[in-house]
XYZ file of C-alpha atoms in Angstrom:
711
model
C 38.827 -28.665 -49.082
C 38.200 -24.990 -48.487
C 34.743 -23.436 -48.564
C 34.828 -22.407 -52.237
C 36.019 -25.864 -53.262
C 33.066 -27.445 -51.454
C 30.653 -25.193 -53.319
C 32.354 -26.027 -56.590
C 32.208 -29.765 -55.848
C 28.505 -29.700 -54.912
C 27.608 -27.660 -57.997
C 29.472 -30.170 -60.130
C 27.613 -33.129 -58.562
C 24.202 -31.444 -58.873
C 24.798 -30.500 -62.498
C 26.000 -33.988 -63.424
C 23.177 -35.796 -61.581
C 20.254 -33.526 -62.410
C 17.457 -36.021 -61.692
C 16.966 -34.243 -58.347
C 15.314 -31.277 -60.083
C 12.305 -33.297 -61.295
C 12.104 -35.280 -58.064
C 12.064 -32.240 -55.803
C 9.647 -30.439 -58.119
C 7.324 -33.430 -57.735
C 7.755 -33.333 -53.936
C 6.754 -29.649 -53.892
C 3.742 -30.246 -56.147
C 2.478 -33.152 -54.046
C 3.015 -31.363 -50.736
C 1.060 -28.383 -52.029
C -1.668 -30.628 -53.433
C -2.079 -32.563 -50.161
C -2.060 -29.509 -47.892
C -5.727 -29.636 -46.866
C -5.814 -33.398 -46.309
C -2.639 -33.234 -44.264
C -3.780 -30.330 -42.050
C -7.171 -31.924 -41.464
C -5.507 -35.253 -40.687
C -3.341 -33.610 -38.026
C -6.460 -32.231 -36.317
C -7.740 -35.732 -35.644
C -5.255 -36.497 -32.868
C -3.263 -34.533 -30.324
C 0.302 -35.026 -29.118
C 1.565 -33.376 -25.939
C 5.153 -32.825 -24.708
C 7.473 -34.581 -24.113
C 6.243 -36.310 -27.282
C 6.410 -34.290 -30.501
C 4.905 -34.767 -33.924
C 7.284 -34.810 -36.881
C 6.785 -35.443 -40.552
C 8.931 -35.667 -43.673
C 8.847 -34.443 -47.263
C 8.092 -37.912 -48.571
C 5.268 -38.481 -46.068
C 3.542 -35.175 -46.748
C 3.665 -35.855 -50.476
C 1.840 -39.164 -49.968
C -1.924 -39.632 -50.351
C -2.666 -40.010 -46.640
C -1.226 -38.224 -43.621
C 1.563 -40.084 -41.860
C 3.381 -38.721 -38.835
C 6.417 -39.654 -36.810
C 6.073 -39.430 -33.013
C 9.360 -38.633 -31.312
C 10.701 -38.533 -27.773
C 14.013 -36.717 -27.198
C 14.313 -36.520 -30.979
C 14.083 -40.313 -31.385
C 11.239 -41.940 -33.267
C 9.040 -43.999 -30.927
C 5.925 -44.520 -33.075
C 4.275 -43.873 -36.432
C 0.737 -42.526 -36.756
C -1.249 -43.057 -39.943
C -4.456 -41.091 -40.619
C -6.886 -42.264 -43.276
C -10.321 -40.687 -43.394
C -11.512 -40.816 -39.762
C -9.189 -43.613 -38.672
C -6.105 -42.743 -36.628
C -3.779 -45.706 -36.126
C -0.523 -45.903 -34.181
C 2.342 -48.387 -34.487
C 5.085 -48.349 -31.829
C 8.836 -48.889 -32.399
C 8.779 -51.642 -29.820
C 12.405 -52.870 -29.772
C 14.004 -49.428 -29.516
C 11.416 -48.195 -27.024
C 12.084 -51.127 -24.715
C 15.866 -50.902 -25.099
C 16.309 -47.160 -24.605
C 13.293 -46.055 -22.615
C 12.023 -49.187 -20.888
C 8.604 -48.785 -22.488
C 7.401 -52.359 -22.921
C 4.152 -51.705 -24.799
C 3.388 -53.185 -28.200
C 1.131 -51.292 -30.580
C 0.581 -52.500 -34.118
C -1.872 -50.374 -36.078
C -3.798 -49.734 -32.858
C -6.537 -47.148 -32.548
C -5.205 -43.828 -31.241
C -7.913 -43.674 -28.555
C -7.418 -47.249 -27.423
C -6.585 -47.473 -23.666
C -3.301 -49.177 -24.503
C -2.379 -46.262 -26.778
C -3.116 -43.840 -23.948
C -0.962 -45.986 -21.648
C 1.852 -45.789 -24.220
C 1.756 -41.980 -24.318
C 1.571 -41.757 -20.525
C 4.663 -43.966 -20.201
C 6.818 -41.353 -21.949
C 5.267 -38.512 -19.985
C 6.302 -40.224 -16.749
C 9.924 -40.897 -17.748
C 12.476 -39.298 -15.444
C 15.116 -36.757 -16.470
C 18.457 -38.125 -17.571
C 16.966 -41.028 -19.534
C 19.393 -42.784 -21.856
C 18.902 -41.887 -25.516
C 20.030 -43.595 -28.678
C 21.232 -40.359 -30.278
C 22.225 -37.405 -28.039
C 22.508 -35.320 -31.215
C 18.873 -35.924 -32.118
C 17.936 -35.122 -28.522
C 19.690 -31.734 -28.686
C 18.155 -31.119 -32.094
C 14.680 -31.630 -30.641
C 15.501 -29.318 -27.714
C 16.553 -26.537 -30.080
C 13.561 -27.023 -32.366
C 11.209 -26.715 -29.386
C 13.086 -23.597 -28.189
C 13.025 -21.942 -31.625
C 9.323 -22.774 -32.052
C 8.231 -20.966 -28.874
C 5.634 -18.345 -29.678
C 6.040 -16.348 -26.439
C 9.217 -14.264 -26.489
C 9.000 -13.765 -22.715
C 10.753 -17.122 -22.123
C 12.521 -17.494 -25.460
C 16.321 -17.415 -25.381
C 16.771 -16.442 -29.028
C 13.982 -14.416 -30.571
C 13.527 -13.518 -34.245
C 14.197 -17.095 -35.328
C 11.703 -19.842 -36.121
C 12.119 -23.367 -37.446
C 10.742 -24.028 -40.916
C 7.866 -26.476 -40.473
C 5.715 -28.441 -42.878
C 2.194 -27.394 -41.970
C 3.174 -26.771 -38.326
C 5.248 -29.948 -37.912
C 8.967 -30.444 -37.405
C 10.740 -32.141 -40.292
C 14.155 -32.750 -41.811
C 14.696 -31.351 -45.268
C 16.190 -34.081 -47.504
C 19.118 -33.516 -49.840
C 20.683 -35.627 -52.621
C 24.118 -35.416 -50.977
C 26.326 -37.465 -48.696
C 28.180 -34.706 -46.898
C 28.914 -36.005 -43.397
C 32.369 -37.147 -44.485
C 34.742 -36.207 -47.273
C 34.700 -36.729 -50.135
C 31.219 -35.302 -50.646
C 29.202 -37.462 -53.008
C 25.822 -37.611 -54.725
C 23.151 -39.976 -53.406
C 19.521 -40.161 -54.401
C 18.595 -40.534 -50.732
C 21.271 -38.346 -49.175
C 21.597 -36.736 -45.773
C 18.966 -34.487 -44.235
C 19.403 -30.928 -43.020
C 19.298 -30.945 -39.221
C 17.385 -27.683 -38.821
C 16.021 -25.372 -41.483
C 15.012 -22.033 -39.982
C 13.920 -18.493 -40.822
C 15.519 -15.602 -39.031
C 15.189 -11.840 -39.034
C 18.371 -9.801 -39.071
C 18.910 -6.365 -37.614
C 20.498 -3.443 -39.480
C 19.265 -4.702 -42.859
C 16.819 -3.184 -45.348
C 13.290 -4.534 -44.891
C 13.509 -6.674 -48.037
C 16.709 -8.319 -46.750
C 15.830 -8.844 -43.104
C 14.313 -12.322 -43.518
C 16.909 -15.020 -44.071
C 16.626 -18.760 -44.634
C 19.165 -20.640 -42.510
C 20.640 -24.114 -43.016
C 21.793 -25.393 -39.629
C 24.195 -28.285 -39.135
C 24.125 -29.512 -35.539
C 26.623 -31.530 -33.511
C 26.153 -32.547 -29.883
C 29.895 -32.240 -29.207
C 32.559 -29.629 -29.874
C 35.794 -31.596 -30.089
C 39.184 -31.477 -31.757
C 38.069 -34.354 -33.966
C 35.161 -32.379 -35.398
C 35.618 -28.673 -34.601
C 33.371 -25.876 -35.924
C 35.346 -25.237 -39.137
C 35.061 -28.907 -40.155
C 31.324 -29.004 -39.390
C 30.892 -25.839 -41.477
C 31.969 -27.803 -44.558
C 28.924 -30.046 -44.221
C 26.660 -27.060 -43.624
C 28.009 -25.356 -46.762
C 27.350 -28.473 -48.850
C 23.696 -28.626 -47.774
C 23.233 -24.844 -48.081
C 24.614 -24.986 -51.628
C 21.965 -27.568 -52.486
C 19.202 -25.365 -51.006
C 20.507 -22.441 -53.041
C 20.378 -24.513 -56.209
C 16.911 -25.805 -55.296
C 15.577 -22.268 -54.863
C 17.035 -21.303 -58.255
C 15.399 -24.323 -59.906
C 11.997 -24.363 -61.626
C 10.256 -25.341 -58.346
C 12.167 -22.707 -56.357
C 9.266 -20.302 -55.803
C 7.080 -23.168 -54.625
C 9.728 -24.304 -52.127
C 10.315 -20.723 -50.980
C 6.639 -20.490 -50.058
C 6.692 -23.899 -48.366
C 9.601 -22.616 -46.286
C 7.327 -19.837 -45.007
C 8.165 -16.860 -47.221
C 5.165 -15.129 -48.728
C 6.809 -14.066 -51.960
C 8.897 -15.342 -54.846
C 12.601 -16.016 -54.475
C 14.331 -12.599 -54.520
C 16.666 -11.672 -57.332
C 19.511 -11.434 -54.833
C 19.369 -14.462 -52.552
C 21.369 -14.962 -49.371
C 21.230 -18.141 -47.271
C 22.451 -18.368 -43.693
C 24.808 -21.296 -43.170
C 25.090 -22.124 -39.496
C 27.212 -24.406 -37.338
C 25.288 -25.319 -34.154
C 27.359 -26.864 -31.356
C 27.846 -26.860 -27.566
C 29.845 -23.922 -26.249
C 33.595 -24.495 -25.857
C 36.047 -21.641 -25.281
C 38.971 -23.410 -26.913
C 37.360 -24.207 -30.245
C 34.709 -21.587 -30.919
C 34.855 -20.040 -34.393
C 32.359 -17.297 -35.191
C 33.132 -17.029 -38.928
C 32.773 -13.262 -38.692
C 35.819 -12.650 -40.873
C 34.571 -14.821 -43.734
C 33.117 -12.977 -46.676
C 29.925 -14.160 -48.285
C 30.440 -17.219 -50.498
C 29.186 -16.961 -54.061
C 27.194 -20.100 -54.980
C 25.692 -18.911 -58.258
C 24.705 -15.652 -59.905
C 23.228 -13.306 -57.249
C 23.217 -16.220 -54.773
C 25.389 -16.198 -51.646
C 26.033 -18.038 -48.395
C 26.492 -16.087 -45.151
C 28.382 -18.067 -42.477
C 27.336 -18.055 -38.821
C 28.006 -19.869 -35.561
C 25.511 -20.709 -32.819
C 26.784 -22.185 -29.552
C 24.429 -23.451 -26.877
C 24.565 -24.370 -23.210
C 21.928 -26.557 -21.564
C 20.567 -26.623 -18.033
C 20.633 -29.812 -15.974
C 17.052 -30.571 -17.012
C 18.055 -30.423 -20.684
C 16.461 -27.051 -21.457
C 18.399 -24.250 -23.134
C 20.360 -22.085 -20.711
C 21.818 -19.607 -23.200
C 23.089 -19.038 -26.735
C 26.202 -17.312 -28.035
C 27.932 -16.914 -31.383
C 27.673 -14.637 -34.390
C 24.080 -15.664 -35.177
C 22.943 -14.232 -31.829
C 24.425 -10.829 -32.638
C 22.724 -10.721 -36.031
C 19.269 -11.760 -34.767
C 19.089 -9.592 -31.642
C 16.999 -6.644 -32.766
C 17.184 -3.542 -30.601
C 13.997 -2.365 -28.983
C 13.510 1.314 -29.705
C 12.101 3.653 -27.090
C 10.761 7.117 -27.936
C 9.299 9.603 -25.461
C 7.120 11.640 -27.787
C 6.267 13.996 -24.941
C 6.912 14.153 -21.197
C 10.702 14.279 -20.894
C 10.749 17.740 -19.306
C 7.226 18.419 -18.107
C 4.617 17.002 -15.784
C 1.797 15.428 -17.762
C 1.040 15.018 -21.430
C 3.007 11.770 -21.428
C 3.272 9.600 -24.562
C 5.852 6.804 -24.719
C 6.473 4.524 -27.695
C 8.223 1.144 -27.549
C 8.859 -0.753 -30.770
C 10.602 -3.923 -31.909
C 11.265 -5.491 -35.282
C 7.635 -6.672 -35.451
C 5.507 -4.636 -33.074
C 4.835 -1.116 -31.880
C 2.993 -0.059 -28.730
C 2.207 3.254 -27.049
C 1.975 3.799 -23.296
C -0.357 6.667 -22.358
C -1.850 9.303 -24.628
C -1.954 12.275 -22.286
C -3.021 15.839 -22.779
C -0.893 18.618 -21.330
C -1.746 20.211 -18.003
C -3.457 23.629 -18.086
C -0.312 25.133 -16.538
C 1.802 24.469 -19.630
C 2.479 27.928 -21.078
C 3.300 26.745 -24.591
C 1.126 23.796 -25.418
C 2.103 21.583 -28.323
C -0.305 19.880 -30.653
C 1.064 16.409 -31.256
C 0.532 14.014 -34.150
C 2.179 10.586 -34.394
C 2.278 8.884 -37.776
C 0.458 5.566 -37.663
C -1.062 6.306 -34.242
C -3.049 9.544 -34.535
C -2.697 10.177 -38.253
C -2.103 8.317 -41.509
C -2.522 4.575 -41.945
C -2.744 2.610 -38.656
C 0.701 1.300 -37.691
C 0.487 0.484 -34.005
C -0.461 -2.750 -32.257
C -1.976 -1.231 -29.116
C -2.111 1.731 -26.747
C -1.880 0.984 -23.017
C -3.166 3.508 -20.469
C -1.576 3.529 -17.010
C -4.540 5.324 -15.355
C -7.455 7.651 -16.007
C -5.944 11.065 -15.219
C -6.243 13.406 -18.187
C -2.497 13.929 -18.497
C -2.245 10.201 -19.304
C -5.447 9.463 -21.249
C -6.843 12.827 -22.310
C -5.934 12.500 -26.009
C -7.551 9.069 -26.389
C -9.964 10.331 -29.052
C -7.023 11.158 -31.360
C -5.996 7.486 -31.530
C -6.923 5.931 -34.868
C -10.040 3.775 -34.381
C -8.374 0.619 -35.724
C -5.847 0.605 -32.853
C -6.976 -1.184 -29.644
C -6.719 0.792 -26.396
C -6.211 -1.051 -23.080
C -7.075 0.145 -19.587
C -7.697 -1.412 -16.165
C -11.201 -2.843 -15.807
C -12.272 -0.691 -12.836
C -10.364 2.314 -14.175
C -12.319 2.119 -17.429
C -15.667 2.226 -15.614
C -14.597 5.145 -13.429
C -13.386 7.035 -16.476
C -16.648 6.334 -18.273
C -18.627 7.743 -15.344
C -16.366 10.778 -15.129
C -16.512 11.567 -18.852
C -20.249 10.924 -19.024
C -20.718 13.591 -16.352
C -18.496 15.912 -18.387
C -20.662 15.194 -21.449
C -17.715 13.922 -23.449
C -18.928 13.427 -27.064
C -16.600 10.410 -27.483
C -18.090 8.121 -24.828
C -18.578 5.378 -27.425
C -14.813 5.323 -27.972
C -14.162 4.773 -24.246
C -16.746 2.006 -24.212
C -14.649 0.177 -26.817
C -11.551 0.208 -24.614
C -10.248 -3.269 -23.935
C -9.341 -4.264 -20.383
C -6.676 -6.479 -18.879
C -6.143 -8.563 -15.751
C -3.445 -7.701 -13.265
C -0.189 -9.695 -13.857
C -1.684 -11.489 -16.894
C 0.583 -10.906 -19.932
C -0.768 -9.485 -23.178
C 1.036 -10.503 -26.365
C 1.457 -8.128 -29.295
C 3.537 -10.078 -31.808
C 7.026 -10.255 -30.263
C 6.302 -7.785 -27.437
C 4.799 -9.002 -24.155
C 3.143 -6.486 -21.819
C 2.436 -7.420 -18.197
C 0.246 -4.979 -16.196
C 1.168 -4.609 -12.511
C -1.127 -2.692 -10.172
C 0.432 0.220 -8.284
C -0.654 2.752 -5.701
C -1.554 6.210 -7.003
C -4.127 8.932 -6.464
C -6.016 7.363 -9.373
C -7.710 4.091 -8.483
C -6.728 0.931 -10.396
C -3.463 2.386 -11.739
C -0.723 0.304 -13.367
C 2.930 -0.085 -14.157
C 3.804 -2.047 -17.305
C 6.591 -4.580 -17.721
C 7.482 -4.817 -21.408
C 9.560 -7.782 -22.638
C 10.933 -8.596 -26.063
C 13.892 -10.564 -27.357
C 15.187 -11.195 -23.851
C 15.111 -7.490 -22.921
C 12.997 -5.882 -20.186
C 11.594 -2.374 -19.826
C 9.633 -1.265 -16.771
C 7.385 1.774 -17.248
C 6.288 2.915 -13.790
C 3.500 5.259 -14.806
C 2.548 7.437 -11.820
C 3.094 5.616 -8.528
C 3.864 6.053 -4.865
C 4.752 3.892 -1.880
C 3.067 6.030 0.819
C -0.565 5.265 -0.124
C -2.844 2.608 1.323
C -1.456 0.034 -1.120
C 2.044 1.454 -1.332
C 3.589 -1.339 0.729
C 2.848 -3.766 -2.127
C 4.880 -1.967 -4.800
C 8.310 -3.402 -3.945
C 7.058 -6.988 -3.331
C 5.247 -6.820 -6.686
C 8.446 -5.801 -8.449
C 10.418 -8.514 -6.661
C 7.938 -11.227 -7.658
C 7.084 -10.237 -11.224
C 9.886 -8.062 -12.572
C 13.395 -8.741 -11.283
C 16.285 -7.028 -13.054
C 15.450 -4.819 -16.045
C 17.418 -3.261 -18.873
C 15.571 0.064 -18.766
C 13.487 1.752 -16.103
C 11.208 4.570 -17.254
C 10.235 6.312 -14.053
C 8.022 9.230 -13.188
C 9.814 12.176 -11.558
C 6.980 14.520 -10.618
C 8.225 15.436 -7.159
C 11.882 15.884 -8.147
C 11.228 19.563 -8.891
C 9.483 20.199 -5.569
C 10.874 20.679 -2.075
C 12.139 17.396 -0.675
C 9.808 17.466 2.311
C 8.836 14.234 4.005
C 5.403 13.356 2.673
C 2.911 11.953 5.106
C 1.373 8.604 4.316
C -2.276 8.218 3.436
C -2.703 6.451 6.796
C -1.219 9.452 8.627
C -3.495 11.762 6.665
C -6.469 9.668 7.776
C -5.381 9.997 11.426
C -5.068 13.772 11.139
C -8.444 13.936 9.417
C -10.011 11.942 12.264
C -8.788 14.511 14.798
C -10.109 17.398 12.705
C -13.461 15.670 12.243
C -13.658 14.930 15.964
C -12.872 18.519 16.946
C -15.160 20.149 14.338
C -18.849 19.337 13.959
C -19.316 20.526 10.371
C -16.553 19.727 7.875
C -16.342 20.205 4.133
C -13.423 18.432 2.453
C -12.424 19.256 -1.097
C -10.625 16.692 -3.271
C -10.825 15.072 -6.693
C -13.877 12.888 -7.220
C -11.737 10.049 -8.565
C -9.132 10.126 -5.777
C -10.691 7.067 -4.183
C -7.927 6.674 -1.591
C -8.565 10.214 -0.308
C -12.292 9.524 -0.199
C -11.556 6.360 1.791
C -9.267 8.288 4.163
C -12.016 10.798 5.020
C -14.718 8.130 5.091
C -12.789 5.967 7.548
C -11.781 9.045 9.562
C -15.384 10.165 10.094
C -16.295 9.586 13.791
C -19.117 7.238 14.585
C -22.468 9.033 14.644
C -21.501 11.657 12.093
C -22.724 11.653 8.511
C -20.389 11.092 5.584
C -21.975 12.813 2.585
C -21.373 13.678 -1.040
C -23.431 14.580 -4.096
C -25.226 11.953 -6.172
C -22.445 11.669 -8.756
C -19.800 11.027 -6.080
C -22.194 8.663 -4.294
C -22.540 6.533 -7.422
C -18.761 6.393 -7.884
C -18.212 5.218 -4.305
C -20.985 2.648 -4.506
C -19.400 1.285 -7.676
C -16.074 0.934 -5.855
C -17.860 -0.731 -2.938
C -19.164 -3.351 -5.363
C -15.583 -4.076 -6.486
C -13.570 -3.756 -3.260
C -9.846 -4.481 -3.349
C -9.518 -3.766 0.383
C -11.864 -3.330 3.395
C -11.010 0.386 3.269
C -13.181 0.758 0.172
C -16.462 -0.729 1.404
C -18.218 2.673 1.753
C -21.257 1.160 3.488
C -22.460 4.341 5.214
C -22.212 6.933 2.478
C -25.159 9.310 2.056
C -26.141 11.322 -0.984
C -26.883 14.897 0.068
C -30.482 16.087 0.030
C -32.493 18.852 1.737
C -34.236 16.155 3.766
C -30.964 15.487 5.612
C -30.306 19.085 6.728
C -31.746 18.789 10.245
C -29.914 15.525 10.924
C -26.694 17.036 9.579
C -27.051 20.017 11.936
C -27.793 17.760 14.868
C -25.202 15.007 14.366
C -22.485 16.732 12.393
C -20.905 15.558 9.159
C -18.022 15.320 6.752
C -19.102 16.259 3.238
C -16.891 15.769 0.190
C -17.127 18.650 -2.288
C -15.552 19.815 -5.531
C -15.044 23.126 -7.309
C -18.609 23.332 -8.548
C -20.962 26.205 -7.846
C -23.711 23.833 -6.650
C -21.773 23.227 -3.417
C -21.631 26.917 -2.465
C -25.272 27.056 -1.371
C -24.775 24.003 0.844
C -21.661 25.473 2.464
C -23.545 28.719 3.195
C -26.083 26.780 5.304
C -23.303 25.943 7.804
C -21.427 29.182 8.575
C -19.417 27.626 11.424
C -17.772 24.951 9.324
C -14.213 23.757 8.808
C -12.966 23.730 5.236
C -10.256 21.151 4.414
C -8.451 21.514 1.117
C -6.991 18.140 0.072
C -5.436 18.674 -3.344
C -2.126 19.977 -4.663
C -1.626 23.552 -3.443
C -0.255 24.530 -6.857
C -3.851 24.787 -8.084
C -4.472 27.749 -5.745
C -1.871 30.169 -7.114
C 0.972 30.595 -9.559
C 1.290 29.275 -13.101
C -0.780 26.149 -12.398
C -3.651 28.035 -10.735
C -7.153 26.808 -11.578
C -9.634 29.642 -11.029
C -12.655 27.467 -10.204
C -10.704 25.745 -7.431
C -9.101 28.912 -6.053
C -12.485 30.675 -5.879
C -14.041 27.820 -3.912
C -11.365 27.672 -1.206
C -11.848 30.230 1.640
C -8.908 32.118 3.187
C -9.093 30.202 6.484
C -8.895 26.677 5.072
C -6.935 23.763 6.550
C -4.478 22.146 4.174
C -4.382 18.343 4.482
C -2.866 16.582 1.528
C -0.265 14.097 0.423
C 1.004 13.536 -3.091
C -0.058 10.780 -5.421
C 3.504 10.639 -6.745
C 6.672 8.877 -5.742
C 9.082 10.412 -3.275
C 12.805 10.406 -4.019
C 13.187 7.535 -1.576
C 10.469 5.534 -3.358
C 12.212 6.009 -6.709
C 15.504 4.961 -5.109
C 13.935 1.769 -3.681
C 12.379 0.873 -7.028
C 15.760 1.306 -8.710
C 17.445 -0.868 -6.092
C 14.815 -3.554 -6.616
C 14.889 -3.792 -10.425
C 18.581 -2.816 -10.794
C 18.229 -1.176 -14.245
C 21.140 -0.636 -16.602
C 19.524 2.606 -17.780
C 17.093 4.927 -15.971
C 15.003 7.336 -18.031
C 13.009 9.999 -16.147
C 9.707 11.301 -17.492
C 6.730 13.231 -16.075
C 8.865 15.808 -14.311
C 10.350 19.271 -14.739
C 13.731 18.506 -13.194
C 14.886 15.187 -14.660
C 18.545 15.862 -13.751
C 17.626 15.725 -10.075
C 17.529 11.973 -10.594
C 21.300 12.023 -11.052
C 21.669 13.249 -7.452
C 20.093 10.124 -5.949
C 23.234 8.005 -6.272
C 21.538 5.307 -8.334
C 23.529 2.378 -9.721
C 22.122 2.570 -13.256
C 23.019 5.206 -15.845
C 20.544 8.100 -15.899
C 19.701 8.914 -19.502
C 18.023 12.269 -20.142
C 16.102 12.113 -23.424
C 14.552 14.892 -25.444
C 11.013 14.654 -26.749
C 11.013 12.610 -29.955
C 14.538 11.233 -29.458
C 15.005 7.522 -30.199
C 16.842 5.319 -27.709
C 17.907 1.795 -28.724
C 17.998 -0.963 -26.133
């Protein structure tokens, strides 16, 4: 029989034997009626893998909650819950024969020691145990895989098994369809797996699809995919008729759809089998099969391969192509400039933003930016993640709609709070509401998983983000370097936590600058030590939140000399000392400047950290024979990026001692070699095409601001 003939035959049987309509309507009514009792009953006992809790339509529609306990898809016990009593009865003969579990339980209490012994016996079974039905074993494996909530380890995302109140079950049908001829039977065969999937490239109202899956544990000439599809079509035709019956809306909701059956209904009809090159049929050339008015079947294949331990290795087939949603990446700003970075990553279910930066003062033509659902309109974003506290990455935080959570490193948040409090930021309360994360601990936003990885940068407690969804990986480096105090940890971190990625979004700040060899922060500290040894009075100018630079000068200060700063800087360093990530940041002998220290400073000498604030000028004037060290980017002293307050503070005879907080070309090259990206997207730089000159293995993709890139 061809596909259309099967549909015709099933329709004929269902029309002739229409008792199923009342029976399945009663099932739906009873299941709905017993929802609360059933859910509460399930809470009274817990089942842990490798045992799984199943149920059935007939059991859920009963007065009390009854569950099937299965191992490798095979029933090993029944649990009955009535009021507060939880009783278990074991399938003794089968358990002894197939699993060697020689424990009898007949209506025993769930918490009885013998019941605990029974559960432990299955937990301790070795791999490769003999099973009664390999097909049921594979079915259980796939159900567990589909039911995973974390996409980070899920082989096929955007698909979930239909469950009855969070329990696996087999949907019954009134058909005998395993062999031809197909026939009617009041207690017919069950659907192996009923699932919901989301399809790409479909209108929103047609993305969700109910799938009838027919599974076989072998792919042989005797029962190849096209033969198995006949059985799947028979069961899918019944489901189509059921959803068009008077109880259809009720069943549609029980299957997990939050609305009535749509006027135009499509049902996925899927053959699920082991992979075999010789016999695979993807059914891609089959048109939709018309079952009834505005009701169609869409044919799919799903082939699986298992690892030696029985877990899923990979999937292939036409269903995979139709459920693999692209992740979409949009650089709203930052593709051709340093700073002002805003990156969006979205999936079929979630949307996140990385950084909400304001543009640097040097930008000649500043752009006011609004992002629908993020800064304006109705909230439509699951979270904003901030790589670090520099203004060109967090400065526009107050524009984020208040309903959207903002995440930042725990120490970084406190430093930013202290900095903005000093600046009298009117939105301090907003910063206080920032959420924080733990390094390497994943954060789940629907189907997107974000893992923060600490990196070295001139901002303390800075992060890269690994973003995973639907088996795809994106690494957003934020600002980083490998020549700082913690720079030697960047590559090992990527090796341990990241591996190969699909897309690398990398900063390219230094690509537009001369390719000089940058000194390391350790080398800077050594040079500072010599300067501080040779000069009694030293003023060093750097950013108050460049904690690594503070540590370099602190540790370079010779014994017997004072290391000083103003009260604000003193409080920052003491805060860091209370949360040290390395001995370099202990800051035990830091002094807050005061007039009472002047004589001791003159006598013993000092290194004092200063900033471009007029209050420091009077202190500097007290020590005319001083050395002035400028330890910031020299672009602030002249040219288009000049900052007047800084330039005015720096005397003509200063000593320049600085190293960048950004990655060298070699550092970017090493990161690329480590994560081996298919695509490399530069941001945070004025010369993105310089990346193409590094001889990287991945394709360099130059985006424009606002351009969408599908992964």
